[in-house]
Amino acid sequence: MSKYDFKKIEQKWQKEWEKARVFHAADKSDKPKYYDLVMYPYPSGAIHMGHVRNYAIGDVIARYKKMKGSHVLHPIGYDAFGLPAENAAIENKIHPAEWTEKCIKRMTSQVKGLGISYDWSREVNTSHEDYYKWTQWMFLLMFKRGLAYRKKGIINWCPKCETVLANEQAIQGLCWRCDSKVEEKELEQWYLKITAYADRLLEAIDGLTGWPENVKVMQRNWIGKSHGTNITFEIEGSDKVLKVFTTRPDTLFGATYMVLAPEHPYVKELTSKGQEKEIKKYIEKVKHETEHEREIKLSKEGVFTGAFAINPANNEKIPIWIADYVLAEYGTGAVMAVPAHDQRDFEFAKANSLPIKVVIQDPRLKTQDLKTMKEAFVDEGIMINSGKFDGMKSSDAIKAITDWLAEKKVGSRETQYKLRDWLISRQRYWGAPIPIIYCKKCGIVPVPEKDLPVKLPKDVKLTGKGESPLAGSKSFVNTKCPKCSGQAKRETDTMDTFICSSWYFFRYTDPKNSKEPFDKKKAAYWMPVDQYIGGVEHAILHLLYSRFFTKVLKDAGYSPADEPFTNLLTQGMVIKDGAKMSKSKGNVVDPDAIIEKYGADTARLFILFASPPERELEWSDKGVEGCYRFLNRVWRLVTENPVTRNPQPVTRNKKIEQTTHKTIKSVTEDIERFSFNTAIAKLMEMTNKLYEYKNQEIGHGSWVMGHLLLMLSPFAPHLAEELWHILGNKTFILNEPWPGYDPKLVEEEELTIVVQVNGRLRDTVTVPSDAKEEEIKQKALASEKIKKFTGGKKPAKIIYVPQKIVNVVVEGKG
Ligand code: ANZ
Ligand code: ZN
């Protein structure tokens, strides 16, 4: 059997499309705009199947929307700064810029080979001066608005990457990039004040109706807003006071001790002579634990400081301890411990023989016996041992006790967030230099906008060790103060590359602008992104940062949109033999090999057919083979049909026409809900039906086949384009309107079937005219009336008179 020459066809149309600029998006149009965006890739060297999947999904949407009459923006570019290029460059002894360009060249040719409808004229490269100039501009905007600041702090340090990580990049205590155990260090660093936007970032999540629920939950948890009360405790024999943050002020009467984080500023002066040695030893011990380890730690170790606090509710004297389960950076870094009602405190009290006092009665029990109590009672209940609050519901006491404390001026309502400011300094070379100058006289001076970009120097030695490589370039470091013209030094850290990707979707709207990061009007036209597609691994980092940047740009008058991405699709992973495709697992299928053997159309079709976009996709060589066979069937159907040579409409074939209309309806509906796999299945079905007429002149034939190709084109664009032209069309298929259908022709013809039990009419059922025998029998048996007459017995026999009667025979009754 003849196979179609995919290589020739695919190359031919990729050239033709480029020549005719079919994918070019003009800045304006009368049509409704549609901004379709896939997460731009990191130029690692070669694309993998995850990329192919991402781009194939994005392309179906772009092509479909365009044919549906939208003015589509579908851009691509490279997230080109970053550590891997720097490391690879060190290893291969070439400059990261050169390395990156090489990778981009290769990947671009691979992506182009897929025939994705990108407007390449809008390509961005974040490592080019014309881009990072504006990344630096974004930093200055943050600085101007009081959202960029420098502070000394405890930071996450990856010993392997030799750089600082943002909180979000130390995932469960491991480096997000290399999985090394993260260490803590104290360094002076630049931060972006994302916490100033915590509330807005949180509140707007409810409005993201086009986002998957799990991503929204992750963002909410990351921001971690919690309402509670700050309570002030006096310290015995000191004029200092201790503040705690609690979400359970109703348990105040049950606070039997306090715990400070080992880093709490009061620890030193609160520690009594006798406890000094032990406290010191403990602090030394926990110094190297990361925050995450501390959060999940189960050991309930701590040390008594020797000092006591006074519980403001009942004036009881309670001991002050330190323990690593209290985090320095959350709340006030101190807690009141209520072991009867908090499980962590309960375990700590048991382990250290501290008193436990029940102040909330479990409504299911008469009394709570401390001796037999096995765990804390953490639910709501009735207040006891709590003075004038006894008898109250604990949920009401939260407010009542807070009011009472406020009156006594020892408490106030408080809101806390888990979200921290974003640490953006990186001690690496391959990133955008932070545009800041330090002057002895003037202090911190931002680089004036006219002096941007602060260019990366070339005379730098990359070692991958310790300090920022920029510090080694004298010509870079030494400069003049923009204010006083005196000798000054440049900041030598570069920015976290997540800053580059926090605004690239704005740049696509105006990628060549040399006067501004982008033109406000152009951004106003295209933004927000209508559909964003990418991996769920970006659910927190990239998506939260992009939302933050968009809000700042809106406040500064640059963005019309408050949220960057109206709809978000998180694609599933590509797996093989049950595991994620990865080099380390050795189960990678190289896209190049598949394209070489079957062509890009087959690769795209398989990836879209094998699984709905959000789900995992299990690689299957047999599946690929099947998709290839299908495309060949379409090829032969069109090329070998007599009508192809004689496209004059002959007599119309009502049945085929109806099939076509039905297929249009369901494929359209499937694409609308991104159910690409079922859409493809319907095209396969239609092809099978047309095969029954393969060697006849299908009445109305070129119309039918043309419609098959129009619908196939978002999935297998090269083959569709070639056959479209073979049918005699002169236009590009992408410029054709998406086909509509005639609702009258889509209506199902139905049959009414009589259902009998033991020969007597008991019910009727309606079924589609083309329903199969088995389907009709099942429907008859499912009838409630019939069930009543059969008494639930298994029928002895079912007689079927085609298109008329189902007779159910049961023994005994009936
Ligand atoms: C007393 C208490 C009694 C608490 C009780 C809970 C239950 P979220 O919801 O996460 O905000 N806490 C406060 N600051 C802390 C810190 N720096 N490190 C560790 N734990 C800290 O949790 C707030 C609760 O976490 C606070 O309420 C406090 O314990 C603890 F029956 O105070 B609670
Ligand atoms: Zn100066």
PDB file of C-alpha atoms and ligand atoms in Angstrom, residues 226 245-248 251 325-327 330-331 333-336 338 341-342 344 418, ligand 1:
ATOM      1  CA  SER A 226      -4.720  33.240  58.929  1.00  0.00           C
ATOM      2  CA  PHE A 245       0.258  35.003  67.698  1.00  0.00           C
ATOM      3  CA  THR A 246      -2.555  32.526  68.210  1.00  0.00           C
ATOM      4  CA  THR A 247      -5.547  31.414  66.216  1.00  0.00           C
ATOM      5  CA  ARG A 248      -7.054  30.014  69.407  1.00  0.00           C
ATOM      6  CA  THR A 251      -7.639  28.358  74.895  1.00  0.00           C
ATOM      7  CA  TYR A 325       9.205  23.676  66.307  1.00  0.00           C
ATOM      8  CA  VAL A 326       8.540  27.373  66.728  1.00  0.00           C
ATOM      9  CA  LEU A 327       9.641  29.232  63.606  1.00  0.00           C
ATOM     10  CA  TYR A 330       6.177  33.287  61.400  1.00  0.00           C
ATOM     11  CA  GLY A 331       3.863  35.311  63.630  1.00  0.00           C
ATOM     12  CA  GLY A 333       8.384  33.849  66.713  1.00  0.00           C
ATOM     13  CA  ALA A 334       6.808  32.884  70.030  1.00  0.00           C
ATOM     14  CA  VAL A 335       3.798  30.788  71.006  1.00  0.00           C
ATOM     15  CA  MET A 336       1.666  30.201  74.040  1.00  0.00           C
ATOM     16  CA  VAL A 338      -1.843  24.852  75.163  1.00  0.00           C
ATOM     17  CA  HIS A 341      -5.857  21.543  72.778  1.00  0.00           C
ATOM     18  CA  ASP A 342      -2.916  21.515  70.412  1.00  0.00           C
ATOM     19  CA  ARG A 344       2.180  19.498  68.971  1.00  0.00           C
ATOM     20  CA  LYS A 418       2.788  32.431  55.311  1.00  0.00           C
TER      21      LYS A 418
HETATM   22  C1  ANZ B   1      -2.162  28.632  70.884  1.00  0.00           C
HETATM   23  C2  ANZ B   1      -2.926  27.507  70.356  1.00  0.00           C
HETATM   24  C3  ANZ B   1      -3.811  26.668  71.000  1.00  0.00           C
HETATM   25  C4  ANZ B   1      -2.710  27.344  69.000  1.00  0.00           C
HETATM   26  C5  ANZ B   1      -4.424  25.696  70.335  1.00  0.00           C
HETATM   27  C6  ANZ B   1      -3.277  26.362  68.263  1.00  0.00           C
HETATM   28  C7  ANZ B   1      -4.147  25.524  68.917  1.00  0.00           C
HETATM   29  P1  ANZ B   1      -1.781  28.972  61.551  1.00  0.00           P
HETATM   30  O1  ANZ B   1      -3.168  28.507  61.318  1.00  0.00           O
HETATM   31  O2  ANZ B   1      -0.758  28.235  60.760  1.00  0.00           O
HETATM   32  O3  ANZ B   1      -1.648  30.472  61.463  1.00  0.00           O
HETATM   33  N1  ANZ B   1       2.110  29.321  65.969  1.00  0.00           N
HETATM   34  C8  ANZ B   1       2.104  30.670  65.974  1.00  0.00           C
HETATM   35  N2  ANZ B   1       3.297  31.162  65.620  1.00  0.00           N
HETATM   36  C9  ANZ B   1       4.098  30.091  65.380  1.00  0.00           C
HETATM   37  C10 ANZ B   1       5.458  29.955  64.995  1.00  0.00           C
HETATM   38  N3  ANZ B   1       6.235  31.009  64.790  1.00  0.00           N
HETATM   39  N4  ANZ B   1       5.950  28.705  64.839  1.00  0.00           N
HETATM   40  C11 ANZ B   1       5.182  27.630  65.071  1.00  0.00           C
HETATM   41  N5  ANZ B   1       3.904  27.705  65.449  1.00  0.00           N
HETATM   42  C12 ANZ B   1       3.353  28.928  65.602  1.00  0.00           C
HETATM   43  O4  ANZ B   1      -1.409  28.546  63.074  1.00  0.00           O
HETATM   44  C13 ANZ B   1      -1.385  29.451  64.131  1.00  0.00           C
HETATM   45  C14 ANZ B   1      -1.038  28.662  65.343  1.00  0.00           C
HETATM   46  O5  ANZ B   1       0.279  28.140  65.191  1.00  0.00           O
HETATM   47  C15 ANZ B   1      -1.021  29.519  66.585  1.00  0.00           C
HETATM   48  O6  ANZ B   1      -2.146  29.249  67.428  1.00  0.00           O
HETATM   49  C16 ANZ B   1       0.161  28.947  67.361  1.00  0.00           C
HETATM   50  O7  ANZ B   1      -0.405  27.933  68.176  1.00  0.00           O
HETATM   51  C17 ANZ B   1       1.053  28.374  66.322  1.00  0.00           C
HETATM   52  F1  ANZ B   1      -5.253  24.882  70.944  1.00  0.00           F
HETATM   53  O8  ANZ B   1      -1.610  29.278  69.725  1.00  0.00           O
HETATM   54  B1  ANZ B   1      -1.728  28.430  68.543  1.00  0.00           B
END
